XYZ file of C-alpha atoms in Angstrom:
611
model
C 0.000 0.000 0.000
C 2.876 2.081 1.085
C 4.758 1.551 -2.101
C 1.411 2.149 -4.192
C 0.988 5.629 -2.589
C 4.609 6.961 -3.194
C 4.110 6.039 -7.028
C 1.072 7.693 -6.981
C 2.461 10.574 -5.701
C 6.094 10.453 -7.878
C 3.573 10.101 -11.509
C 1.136 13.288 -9.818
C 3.903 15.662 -9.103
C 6.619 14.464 -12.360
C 6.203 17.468 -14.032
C 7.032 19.534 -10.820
C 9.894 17.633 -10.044
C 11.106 18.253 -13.912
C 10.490 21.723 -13.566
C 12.611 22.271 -10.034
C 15.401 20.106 -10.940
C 15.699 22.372 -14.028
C 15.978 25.320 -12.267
C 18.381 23.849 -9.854
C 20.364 22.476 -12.274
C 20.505 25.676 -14.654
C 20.998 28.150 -12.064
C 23.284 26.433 -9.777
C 25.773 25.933 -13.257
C 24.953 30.121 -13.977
C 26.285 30.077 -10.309
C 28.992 28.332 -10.753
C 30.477 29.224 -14.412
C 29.391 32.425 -14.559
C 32.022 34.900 -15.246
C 35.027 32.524 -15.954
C 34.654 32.802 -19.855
C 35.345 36.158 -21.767
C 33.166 34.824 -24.531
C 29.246 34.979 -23.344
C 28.883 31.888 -25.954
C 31.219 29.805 -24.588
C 29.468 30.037 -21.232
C 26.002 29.674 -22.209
C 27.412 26.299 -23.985
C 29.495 25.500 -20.754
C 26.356 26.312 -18.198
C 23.420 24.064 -20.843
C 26.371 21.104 -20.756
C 26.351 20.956 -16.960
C 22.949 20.906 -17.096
C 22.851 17.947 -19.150
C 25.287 16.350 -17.262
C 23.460 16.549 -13.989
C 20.356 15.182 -15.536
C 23.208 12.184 -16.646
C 24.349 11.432 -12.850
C 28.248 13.268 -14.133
C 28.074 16.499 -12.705
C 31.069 18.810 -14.446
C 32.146 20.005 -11.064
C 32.538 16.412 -9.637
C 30.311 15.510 -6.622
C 33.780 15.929 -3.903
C 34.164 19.718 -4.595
C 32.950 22.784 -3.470
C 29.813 24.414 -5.738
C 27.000 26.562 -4.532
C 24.232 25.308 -2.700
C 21.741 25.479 -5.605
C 24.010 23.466 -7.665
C 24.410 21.308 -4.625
C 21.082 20.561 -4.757
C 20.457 19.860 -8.331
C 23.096 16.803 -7.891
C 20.019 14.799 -6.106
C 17.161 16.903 -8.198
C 18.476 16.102 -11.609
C 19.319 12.298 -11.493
C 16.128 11.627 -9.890
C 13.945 12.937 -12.203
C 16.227 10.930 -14.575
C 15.181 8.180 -12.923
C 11.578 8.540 -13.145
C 11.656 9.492 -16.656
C 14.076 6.129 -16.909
C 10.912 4.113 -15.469
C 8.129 6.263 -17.755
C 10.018 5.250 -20.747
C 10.456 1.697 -20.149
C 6.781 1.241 -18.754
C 5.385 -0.460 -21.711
C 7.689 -2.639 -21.626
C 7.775 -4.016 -18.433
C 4.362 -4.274 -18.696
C 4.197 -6.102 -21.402
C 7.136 -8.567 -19.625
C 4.709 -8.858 -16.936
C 1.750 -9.183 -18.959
C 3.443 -12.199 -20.088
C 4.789 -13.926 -17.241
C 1.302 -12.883 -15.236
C -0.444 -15.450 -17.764
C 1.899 -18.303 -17.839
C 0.655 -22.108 -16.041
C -2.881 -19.843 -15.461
C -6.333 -21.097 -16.645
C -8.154 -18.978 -18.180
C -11.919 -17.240 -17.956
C -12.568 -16.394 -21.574
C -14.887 -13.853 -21.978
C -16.697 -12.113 -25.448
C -18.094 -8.586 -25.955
C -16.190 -5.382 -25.439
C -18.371 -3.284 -23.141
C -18.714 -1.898 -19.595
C -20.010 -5.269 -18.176
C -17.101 -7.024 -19.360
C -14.780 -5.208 -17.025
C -17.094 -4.639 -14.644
C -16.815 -8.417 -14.530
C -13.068 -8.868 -14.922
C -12.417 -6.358 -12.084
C -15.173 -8.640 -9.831
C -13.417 -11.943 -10.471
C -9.779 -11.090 -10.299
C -10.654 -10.258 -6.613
C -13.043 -13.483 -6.552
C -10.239 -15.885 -8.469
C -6.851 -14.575 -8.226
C -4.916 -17.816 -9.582
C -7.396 -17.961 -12.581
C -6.653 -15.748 -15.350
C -8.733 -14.195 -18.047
C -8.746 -13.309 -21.817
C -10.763 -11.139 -24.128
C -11.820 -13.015 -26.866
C -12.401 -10.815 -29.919
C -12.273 -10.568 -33.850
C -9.895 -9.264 -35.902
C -11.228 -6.247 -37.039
C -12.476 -4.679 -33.789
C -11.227 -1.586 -32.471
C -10.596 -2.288 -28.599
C -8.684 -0.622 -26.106
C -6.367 -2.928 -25.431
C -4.424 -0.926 -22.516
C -7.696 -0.779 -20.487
C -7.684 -4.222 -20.474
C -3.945 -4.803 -20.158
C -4.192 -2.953 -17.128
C -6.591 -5.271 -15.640
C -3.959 -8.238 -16.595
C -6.212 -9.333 -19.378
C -4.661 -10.761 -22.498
C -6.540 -9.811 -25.441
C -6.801 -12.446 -27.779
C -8.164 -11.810 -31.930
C -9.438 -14.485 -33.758
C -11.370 -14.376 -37.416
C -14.900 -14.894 -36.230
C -16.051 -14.105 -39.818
C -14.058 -17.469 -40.775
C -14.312 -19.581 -38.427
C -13.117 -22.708 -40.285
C -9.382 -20.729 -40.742
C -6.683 -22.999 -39.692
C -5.364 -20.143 -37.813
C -8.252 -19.629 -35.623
C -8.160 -23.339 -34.720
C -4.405 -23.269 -34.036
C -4.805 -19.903 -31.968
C -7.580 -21.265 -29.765
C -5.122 -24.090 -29.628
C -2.018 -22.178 -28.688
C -4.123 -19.737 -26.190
C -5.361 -22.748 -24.660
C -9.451 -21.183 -25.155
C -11.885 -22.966 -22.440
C -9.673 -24.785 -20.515
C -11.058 -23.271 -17.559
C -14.665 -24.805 -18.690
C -16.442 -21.565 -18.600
C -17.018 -19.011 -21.630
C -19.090 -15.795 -21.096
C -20.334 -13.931 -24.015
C -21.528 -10.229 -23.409
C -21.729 -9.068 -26.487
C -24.736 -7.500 -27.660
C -28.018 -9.219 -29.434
C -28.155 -11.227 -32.455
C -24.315 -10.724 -32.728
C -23.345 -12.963 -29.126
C -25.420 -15.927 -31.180
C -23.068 -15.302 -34.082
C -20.363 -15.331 -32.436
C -20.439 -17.960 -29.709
C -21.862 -20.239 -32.860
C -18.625 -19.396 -34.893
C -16.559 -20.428 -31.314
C -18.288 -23.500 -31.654
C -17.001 -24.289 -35.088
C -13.464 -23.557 -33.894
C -13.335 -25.597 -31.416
C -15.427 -28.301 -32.333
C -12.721 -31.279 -32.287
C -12.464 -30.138 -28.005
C -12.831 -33.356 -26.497
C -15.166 -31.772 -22.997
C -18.256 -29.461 -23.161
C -18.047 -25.779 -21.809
C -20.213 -24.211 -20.036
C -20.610 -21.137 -21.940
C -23.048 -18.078 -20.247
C -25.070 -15.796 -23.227
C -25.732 -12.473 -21.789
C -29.286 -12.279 -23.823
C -31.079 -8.431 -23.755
C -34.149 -9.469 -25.728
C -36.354 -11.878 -24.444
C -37.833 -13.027 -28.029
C -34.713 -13.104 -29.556
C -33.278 -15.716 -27.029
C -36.833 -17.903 -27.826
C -35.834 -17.394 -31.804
C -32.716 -19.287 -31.200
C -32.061 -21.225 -28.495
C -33.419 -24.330 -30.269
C -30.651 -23.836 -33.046
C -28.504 -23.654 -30.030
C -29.268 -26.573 -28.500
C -27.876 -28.363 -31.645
C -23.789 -27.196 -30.633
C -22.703 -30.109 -28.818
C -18.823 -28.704 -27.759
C -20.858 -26.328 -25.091
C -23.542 -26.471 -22.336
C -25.279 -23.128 -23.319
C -27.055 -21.121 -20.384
C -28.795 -17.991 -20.918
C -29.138 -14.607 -18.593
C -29.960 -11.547 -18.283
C -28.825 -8.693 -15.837
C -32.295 -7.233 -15.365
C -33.129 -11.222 -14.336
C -30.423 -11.278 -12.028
C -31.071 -8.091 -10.134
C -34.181 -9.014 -9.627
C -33.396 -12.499 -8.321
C -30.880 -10.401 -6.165
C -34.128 -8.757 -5.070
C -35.920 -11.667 -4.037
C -33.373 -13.829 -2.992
C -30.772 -12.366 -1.048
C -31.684 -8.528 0.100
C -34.378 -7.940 3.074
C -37.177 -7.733 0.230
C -40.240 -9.922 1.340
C -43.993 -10.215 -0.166
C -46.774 -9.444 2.277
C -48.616 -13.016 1.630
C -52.372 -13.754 1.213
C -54.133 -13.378 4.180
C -55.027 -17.037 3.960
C -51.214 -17.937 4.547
C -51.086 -15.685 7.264
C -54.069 -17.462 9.297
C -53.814 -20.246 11.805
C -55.261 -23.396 10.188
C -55.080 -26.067 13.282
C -58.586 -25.167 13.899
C -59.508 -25.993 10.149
C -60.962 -29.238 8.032
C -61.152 -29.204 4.076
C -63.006 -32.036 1.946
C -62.016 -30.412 -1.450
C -59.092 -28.446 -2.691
C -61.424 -25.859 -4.081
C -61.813 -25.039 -0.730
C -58.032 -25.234 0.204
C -57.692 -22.606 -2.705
C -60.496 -20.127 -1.719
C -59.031 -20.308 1.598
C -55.360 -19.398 0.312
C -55.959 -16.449 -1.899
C -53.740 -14.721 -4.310
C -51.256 -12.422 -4.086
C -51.904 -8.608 -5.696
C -48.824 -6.653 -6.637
C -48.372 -3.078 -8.098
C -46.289 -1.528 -10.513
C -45.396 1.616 -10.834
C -43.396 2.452 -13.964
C -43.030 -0.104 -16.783
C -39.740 -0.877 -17.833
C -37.397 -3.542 -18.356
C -36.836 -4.090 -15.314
C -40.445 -3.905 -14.654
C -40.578 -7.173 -17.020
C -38.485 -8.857 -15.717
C -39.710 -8.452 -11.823
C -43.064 -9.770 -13.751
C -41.758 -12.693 -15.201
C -40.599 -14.181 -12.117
C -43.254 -13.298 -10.042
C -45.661 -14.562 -11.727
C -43.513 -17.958 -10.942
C -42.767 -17.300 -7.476
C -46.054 -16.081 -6.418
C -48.165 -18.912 -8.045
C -49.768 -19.873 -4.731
C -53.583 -20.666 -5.936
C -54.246 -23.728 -8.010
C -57.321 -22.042 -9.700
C -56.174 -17.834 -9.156
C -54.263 -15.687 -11.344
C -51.724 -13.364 -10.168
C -53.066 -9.728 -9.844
C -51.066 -6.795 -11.079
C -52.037 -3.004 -11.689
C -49.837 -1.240 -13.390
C -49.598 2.180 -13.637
C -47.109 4.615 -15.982
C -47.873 6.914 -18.266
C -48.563 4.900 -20.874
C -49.244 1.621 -18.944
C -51.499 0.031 -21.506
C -49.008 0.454 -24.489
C -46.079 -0.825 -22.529
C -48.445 -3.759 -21.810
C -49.377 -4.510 -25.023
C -46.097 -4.186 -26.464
C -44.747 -6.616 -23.515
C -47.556 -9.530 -24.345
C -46.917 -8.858 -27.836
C -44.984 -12.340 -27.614
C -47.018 -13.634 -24.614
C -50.701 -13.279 -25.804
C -51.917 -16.053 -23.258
C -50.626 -14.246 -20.671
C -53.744 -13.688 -19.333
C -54.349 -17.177 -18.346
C -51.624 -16.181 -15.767
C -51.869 -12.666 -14.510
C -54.953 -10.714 -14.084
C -53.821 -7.087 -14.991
C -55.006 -3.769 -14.339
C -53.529 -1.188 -16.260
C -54.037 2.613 -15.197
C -52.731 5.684 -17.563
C -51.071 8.316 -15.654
C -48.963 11.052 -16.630
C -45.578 11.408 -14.869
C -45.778 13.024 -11.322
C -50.050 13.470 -11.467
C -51.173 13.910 -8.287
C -53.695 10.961 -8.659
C -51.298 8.442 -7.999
C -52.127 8.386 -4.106
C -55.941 8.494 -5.298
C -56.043 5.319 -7.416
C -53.199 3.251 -4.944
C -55.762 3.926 -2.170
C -58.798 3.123 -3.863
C -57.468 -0.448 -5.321
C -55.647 -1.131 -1.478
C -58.692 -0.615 0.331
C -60.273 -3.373 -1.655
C -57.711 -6.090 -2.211
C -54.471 -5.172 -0.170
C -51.216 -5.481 -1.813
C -48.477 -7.628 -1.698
C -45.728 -4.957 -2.519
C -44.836 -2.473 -4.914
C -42.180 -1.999 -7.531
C -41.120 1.163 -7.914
C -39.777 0.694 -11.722
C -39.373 3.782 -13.967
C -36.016 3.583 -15.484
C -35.867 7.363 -14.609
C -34.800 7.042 -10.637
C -36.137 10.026 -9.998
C -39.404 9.541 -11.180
C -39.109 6.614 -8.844
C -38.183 8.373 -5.535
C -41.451 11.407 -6.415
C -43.237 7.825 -6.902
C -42.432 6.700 -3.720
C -42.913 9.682 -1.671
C -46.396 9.896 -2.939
C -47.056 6.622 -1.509
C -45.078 6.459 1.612
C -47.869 7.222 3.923
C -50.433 5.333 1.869
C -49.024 1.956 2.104
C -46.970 2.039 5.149
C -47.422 -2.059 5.755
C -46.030 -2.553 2.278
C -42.652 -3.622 0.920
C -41.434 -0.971 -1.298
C -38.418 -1.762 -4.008
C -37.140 1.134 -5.773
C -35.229 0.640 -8.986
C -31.850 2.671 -9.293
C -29.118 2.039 -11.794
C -26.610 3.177 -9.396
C -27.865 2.444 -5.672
C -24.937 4.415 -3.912
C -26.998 7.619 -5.606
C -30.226 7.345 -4.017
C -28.792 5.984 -0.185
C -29.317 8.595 1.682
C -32.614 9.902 0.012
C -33.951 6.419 0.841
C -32.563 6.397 4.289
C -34.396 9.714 4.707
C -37.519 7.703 3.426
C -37.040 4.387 5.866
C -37.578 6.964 8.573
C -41.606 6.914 7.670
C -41.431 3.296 5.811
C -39.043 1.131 7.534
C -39.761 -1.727 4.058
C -37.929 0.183 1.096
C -34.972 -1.957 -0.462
C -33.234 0.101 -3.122
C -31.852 -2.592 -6.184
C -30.175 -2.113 -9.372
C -26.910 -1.721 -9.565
C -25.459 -4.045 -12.251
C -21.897 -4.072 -11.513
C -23.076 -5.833 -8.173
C -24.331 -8.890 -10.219
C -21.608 -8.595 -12.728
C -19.164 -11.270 -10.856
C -18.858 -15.202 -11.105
C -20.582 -16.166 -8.003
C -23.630 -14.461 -9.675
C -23.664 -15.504 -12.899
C -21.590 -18.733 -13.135
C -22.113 -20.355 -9.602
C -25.794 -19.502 -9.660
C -27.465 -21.031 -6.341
C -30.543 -21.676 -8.183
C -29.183 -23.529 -11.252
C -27.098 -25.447 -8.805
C -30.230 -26.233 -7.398
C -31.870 -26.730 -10.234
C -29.860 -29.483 -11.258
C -30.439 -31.454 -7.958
C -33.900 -31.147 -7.977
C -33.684 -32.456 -11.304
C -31.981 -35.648 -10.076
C -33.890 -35.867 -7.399
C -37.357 -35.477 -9.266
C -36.241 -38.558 -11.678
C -35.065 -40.349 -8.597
C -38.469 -39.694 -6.965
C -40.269 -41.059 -10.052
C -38.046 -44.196 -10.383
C -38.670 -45.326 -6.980
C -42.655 -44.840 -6.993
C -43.051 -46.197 -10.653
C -40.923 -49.173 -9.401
C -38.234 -48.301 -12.707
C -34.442 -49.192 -12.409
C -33.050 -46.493 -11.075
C -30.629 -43.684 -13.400
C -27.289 -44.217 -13.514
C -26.309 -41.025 -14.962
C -24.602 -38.393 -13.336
C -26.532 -35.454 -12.191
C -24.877 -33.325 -14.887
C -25.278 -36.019 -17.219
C -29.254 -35.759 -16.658
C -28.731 -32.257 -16.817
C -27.518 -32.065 -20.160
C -29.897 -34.569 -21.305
C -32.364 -31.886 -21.435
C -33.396 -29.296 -24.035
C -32.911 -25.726 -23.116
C -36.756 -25.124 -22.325
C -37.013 -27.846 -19.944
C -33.623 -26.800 -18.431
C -35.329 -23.169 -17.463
C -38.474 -24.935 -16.825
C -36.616 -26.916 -14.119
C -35.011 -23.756 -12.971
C -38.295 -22.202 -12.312
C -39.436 -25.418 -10.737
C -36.935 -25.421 -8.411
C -37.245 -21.518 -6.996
C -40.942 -22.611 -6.888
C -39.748 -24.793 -4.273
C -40.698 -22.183 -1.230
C -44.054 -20.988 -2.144
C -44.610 -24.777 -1.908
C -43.426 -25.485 1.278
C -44.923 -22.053 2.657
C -48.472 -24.094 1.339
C -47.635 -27.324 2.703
C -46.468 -25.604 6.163
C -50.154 -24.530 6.728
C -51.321 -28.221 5.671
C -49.519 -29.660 8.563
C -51.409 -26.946 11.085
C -54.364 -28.942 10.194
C -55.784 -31.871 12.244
C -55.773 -34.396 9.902
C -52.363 -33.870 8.678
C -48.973 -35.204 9.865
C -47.520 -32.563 12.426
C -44.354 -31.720 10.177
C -43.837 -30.757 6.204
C -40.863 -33.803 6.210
C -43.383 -36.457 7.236
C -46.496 -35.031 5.197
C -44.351 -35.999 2.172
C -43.331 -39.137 2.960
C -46.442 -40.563 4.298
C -48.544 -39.418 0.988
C -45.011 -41.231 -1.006
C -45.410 -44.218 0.939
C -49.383 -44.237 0.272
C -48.548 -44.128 -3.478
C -45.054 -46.453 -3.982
C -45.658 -49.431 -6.125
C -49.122 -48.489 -7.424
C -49.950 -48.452 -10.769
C -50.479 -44.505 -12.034
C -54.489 -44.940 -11.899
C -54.720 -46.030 -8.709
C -51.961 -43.708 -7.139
C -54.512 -40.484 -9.005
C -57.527 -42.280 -7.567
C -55.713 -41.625 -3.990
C -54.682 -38.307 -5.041
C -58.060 -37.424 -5.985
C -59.343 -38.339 -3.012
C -56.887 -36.582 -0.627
C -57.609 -33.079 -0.577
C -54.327 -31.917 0.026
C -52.688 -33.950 -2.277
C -55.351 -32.929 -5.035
C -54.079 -29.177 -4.512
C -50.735 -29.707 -4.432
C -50.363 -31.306 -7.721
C -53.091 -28.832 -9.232
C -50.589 -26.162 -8.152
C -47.531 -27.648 -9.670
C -50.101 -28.022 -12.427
C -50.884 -24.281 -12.752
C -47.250 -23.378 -12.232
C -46.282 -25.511 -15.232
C -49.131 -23.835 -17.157
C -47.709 -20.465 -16.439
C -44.140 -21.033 -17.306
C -45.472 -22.080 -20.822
C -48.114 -19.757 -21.425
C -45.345 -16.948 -20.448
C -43.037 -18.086 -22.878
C -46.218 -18.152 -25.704
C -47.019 -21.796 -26.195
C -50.314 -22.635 -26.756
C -52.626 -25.834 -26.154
C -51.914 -28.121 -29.334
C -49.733 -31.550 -30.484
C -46.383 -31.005 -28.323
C -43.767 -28.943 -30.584
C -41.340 -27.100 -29.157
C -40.678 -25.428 -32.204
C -43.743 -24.558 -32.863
C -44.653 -23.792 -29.419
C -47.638 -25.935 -28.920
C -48.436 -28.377 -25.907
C -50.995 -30.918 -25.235
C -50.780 -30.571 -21.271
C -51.872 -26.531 -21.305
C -55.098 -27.520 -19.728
C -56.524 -24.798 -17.362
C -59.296 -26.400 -15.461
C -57.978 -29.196 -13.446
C -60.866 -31.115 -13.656
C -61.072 -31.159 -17.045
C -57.298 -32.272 -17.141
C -57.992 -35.100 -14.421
C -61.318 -36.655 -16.909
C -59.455 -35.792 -20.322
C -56.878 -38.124 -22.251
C -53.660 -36.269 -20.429
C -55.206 -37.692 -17.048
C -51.821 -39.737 -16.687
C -49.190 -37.122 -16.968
C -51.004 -35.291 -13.410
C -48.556 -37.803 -11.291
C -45.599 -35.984 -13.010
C -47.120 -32.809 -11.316
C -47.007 -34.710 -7.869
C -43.742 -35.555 -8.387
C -42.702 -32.125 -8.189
C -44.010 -31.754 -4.435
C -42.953 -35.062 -3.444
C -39.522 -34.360 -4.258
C -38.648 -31.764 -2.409
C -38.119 -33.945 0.575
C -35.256 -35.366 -0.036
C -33.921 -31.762 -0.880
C -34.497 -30.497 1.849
C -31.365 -32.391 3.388
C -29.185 -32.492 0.060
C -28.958 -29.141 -1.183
């Protein structure tokens, strides 16, 4: 730190050290020569030459004799400045030496896309994986700034992306040893990333292991165009995010952000006794959200809500929305999900920016079906914080998140706020979610893949099948990249279920903890033939909901991601299970495939102890 600081101080104040030791130097030699040549020429020469020669550590005077004090002093001024010049000159160059010795015996992170979350990453996991190196993976022709990387101890790294076949590219990938860390990250910008990461693929196709290689995707449709032509690259193990996505699993996950739940959640059921899971569901409720300013992010908190928060087998989501052109934004955003209102019931309400009606219409809609929380989601922040102050003494029970592209701005206006609403949680800051333990160590893909296991596990044992010997990455990348995400959302499903089932066990008839509930309604159906383990299901009312829920949750994933009710295509985006009334489903020709719905409940016992 010590040594940092004094070179921080030496490049600050070079020029003033130049100019002093100059001075020194020329007047201490005026001092000293002056008036011992007849000819004025000859000592101007003589007085410039000492100068030079003090700058070259040979004073003319000789450093054991007597000179005056100014000259005195320009023997130490002069040859140090020499020596910091020395070291400005011959920067690149040791920089490149240790450029080049930083990277040898080091894996390497490769990473795509020259851009602000590119080093916003690099800076995140050189502190996060200091013996792991990285590289900048980009064509030929682009201009990049390779010093700005450089002095991150990135090696930059140009292939022909354009030619991907190119016996040079294959021998540089070769040489630069590309993805033998197992990870790839590709930030580049939409449709080019696909381009690119397919014309990787191609180079390195004769790899003999798959990569795991990360697609920073900005447009939801364009992801849903491709990802099926994706899933044809067998040298990688694609995955697919989003920042917005991220943040606002940041949000929900991991910051002091929490739903207000139905009321029906909230209640004490040990003095209740239901017969049908109609009633279980009318006794539940829905949750209600609001929305104030439609954005991206405002997408992207909907998409996964209306996951999360799928607590009623037979309710929608509700959601009001209100901007100031709410129901264009909305029609624009279920331009690619037009069954979306199978899953959300939406209220749209037109308001111009900073109207004073706001408070009006919040009150009006709370006072008749509370809210769960509120999203505070203009991408203008300060449209957010007026936003918020408006309803600050409305909703004063409510969690409040406020969208901010750079948090650290909006601190102490919030902290001003928490002293009348103790529930805001500011989010948003990207270069917070820009580091490997967010995007490449993932919690919920690791669990993801466990649940995975541990749902075909589940189904081996009940059907009576021989059990998988696959690994669980092997059964991982078995699947196609829809039912990969569709197991993601499965799994962070897994605590609205258990929230359910935690009431269940309140109830007299039920066993007294969630653990045992699930394995005495497994060991009720092991070994029965599917009919007969629905006819038990049917009859149990508890049961009956649970797999109607998992039922509706699988419905919403779909019908969020535009597939329809027809012969199951995944390219054309047609399914023969999106069946809304669960009835219907249970008497129709699909009747089988409810147990696979079960499944998903039954199987989060054994994660509970194995994640």
């Amino acid at each position: 730190m010590k040594k940092n600081k004094f070179l921080y101080h030496i490049k600050k104040y070079k020029v003033v050290l130049f100019v002093v030791a100059l001075v020194l130097s020329l007047v201490g030699s005026y001092q000293l020569y002056h008036g011992k040549y007849d000819n004025i020429f000859k000592e101007i020469t003589i007085i410039v030459y000492s100068t030079f020669k003090l700058f070259a550590f040979a004073p003319t005077n000789g450093t054991l004799n007597e000179a005056p004090l100014t000259y005195e002093l320009a023997i130490w001024a002069a040859p140090a400045f020499t020596m910091v010049g020395f070291f400005s000159v011959f920067k690149k160059i040791y920089n490149s030496i240790k450029q080049e010795t930083y990277h040898i015996r080091k894996k390497h992170m490769v990473l795509i896309g020259d851009n602000e979350d590119t080093l916003d990453f690099i800076k995140n996991f050189n502190m996060e994986e200091p013996n792991i190196g990285t590289i900048l993976l980009c064509d030929i022709s682009d201009s990049v700034d390779e010093q700005k990387y450089h002095a991150l101890f990135t090696k930059v790294v140009r292939v022909d992306f354009s030619n991907p076949k190119n016996e040079v590219n294959k021998m540089t990938v070769k040489d630069e040893k590309i993805g033998d860390y197992g990870k790839i990250i590709c930030f580049e910008n939409d449709p080019k990333n696909y381009a690119l990461v397919e014309s990787l693929a191609v180079m390195m196709k004769d790899t003999d292991y798959k990569i795991d290689v990360f697609i920073h995707s900005q447009n939801y449709r364009m992801k849903e165009l491709i990802e099926l032509k994706m899933d044809d690259i067998d040298v990688f193990d694609i995955h697919y995010f989003t920042a917005n996505d991220f943040l606002v699993k940041e949000l929900f996950e991991r910051s002091s952000f929490r739903f207000n739940h139905p009321k029906g959640l909230e209640e004490d059921w040990s003095k209740y006794h239901f017969t049908d899971f109609k009633e279980i569901a009318n006794k539940i409720g829905t949750y209600n959200l609001l929305i104030v300013g439609f954005s991206e992010i405002s997408e992207s908190f909907l998409n996964q809500a209306s996951n999360i928060l799928t607590v009623n087998a037979l309710d929608n989501l509700r959601v009001t929305i209100i901007d100031s052109d709410a129901s264009g934004k909305f029609d624009k955003y279920n331009d690619y999900k037009t069954m979306i209102d199978r899953v959300i019931d939406t209220n749209t309400i037109n308001l111009p920016k900073g109207s004073r009606l706001l408070k009006q219409h919040v009150l009006k809609i709370h006072q008749e079906t509370p809210f769960s929380a509120v999203l505070f989601g203009d991408s203008d922040v300060n449209e957010n914080v007026f936003n918020l102050d408006k309803l600050v003494d409305v909703l004063r029970d409510v969690p409040f998140a406020i969208y901010a592209k750079d948090v650290g701005e909006i601190e102490t206006i919030v902290a001003s706020l928490r002293l009348k609403h103790d529930r805001i949680t500011a989010f948003g800051d990207r270069k917070s979610i820009m580091t490997k333990s967010v995007i490449i160590d993932e919690q919920l893909l690791k669990s993801a893949k466990h649940f995975n296991s541990v749902y075909n596990q589940t189904m081996n044992d009940m059907m009576g099948w021989d059990q998988d010997k696959r690994s669980v990455e092997e059964q991982w990348m078995a699947l196609s990249n829809i039912k990969k995400e569709s197991s993601l959302y499965q799994s962070a499903h897994r605590d609205t279920k258990l929230r359910v089932l935690s009431k269940f066990v309140q109830t007299p008839e039920n066993e007294e903890s969630v653990e045992k509930l699930i394995k005495s309604w497994a060991k009720e159906l092991e070994g029965l033939s599917v009919e007969k383990q629905l006819q038990i299901i049917e009859k149990n009312p508890y049961m009956n909901y649970m797999t109607a829920l998992e039922h509706k949750r699988w419905n919403n994933f779909y019908y969020m991601r535009d597939f329809q009710f027809g012969k199951k295509d995944e390219y054309l985006k047609t399914h023969d299970c999106l069946i809304d009334n669960w009835d219907e489903f249970l008497s129709g020709i699909q009747r089988d495939k409810a147990i696979y719905d079960t499944m998903s409940t039954l199987s989060i016992n054994l994660g509970l102890n194995e994640e």
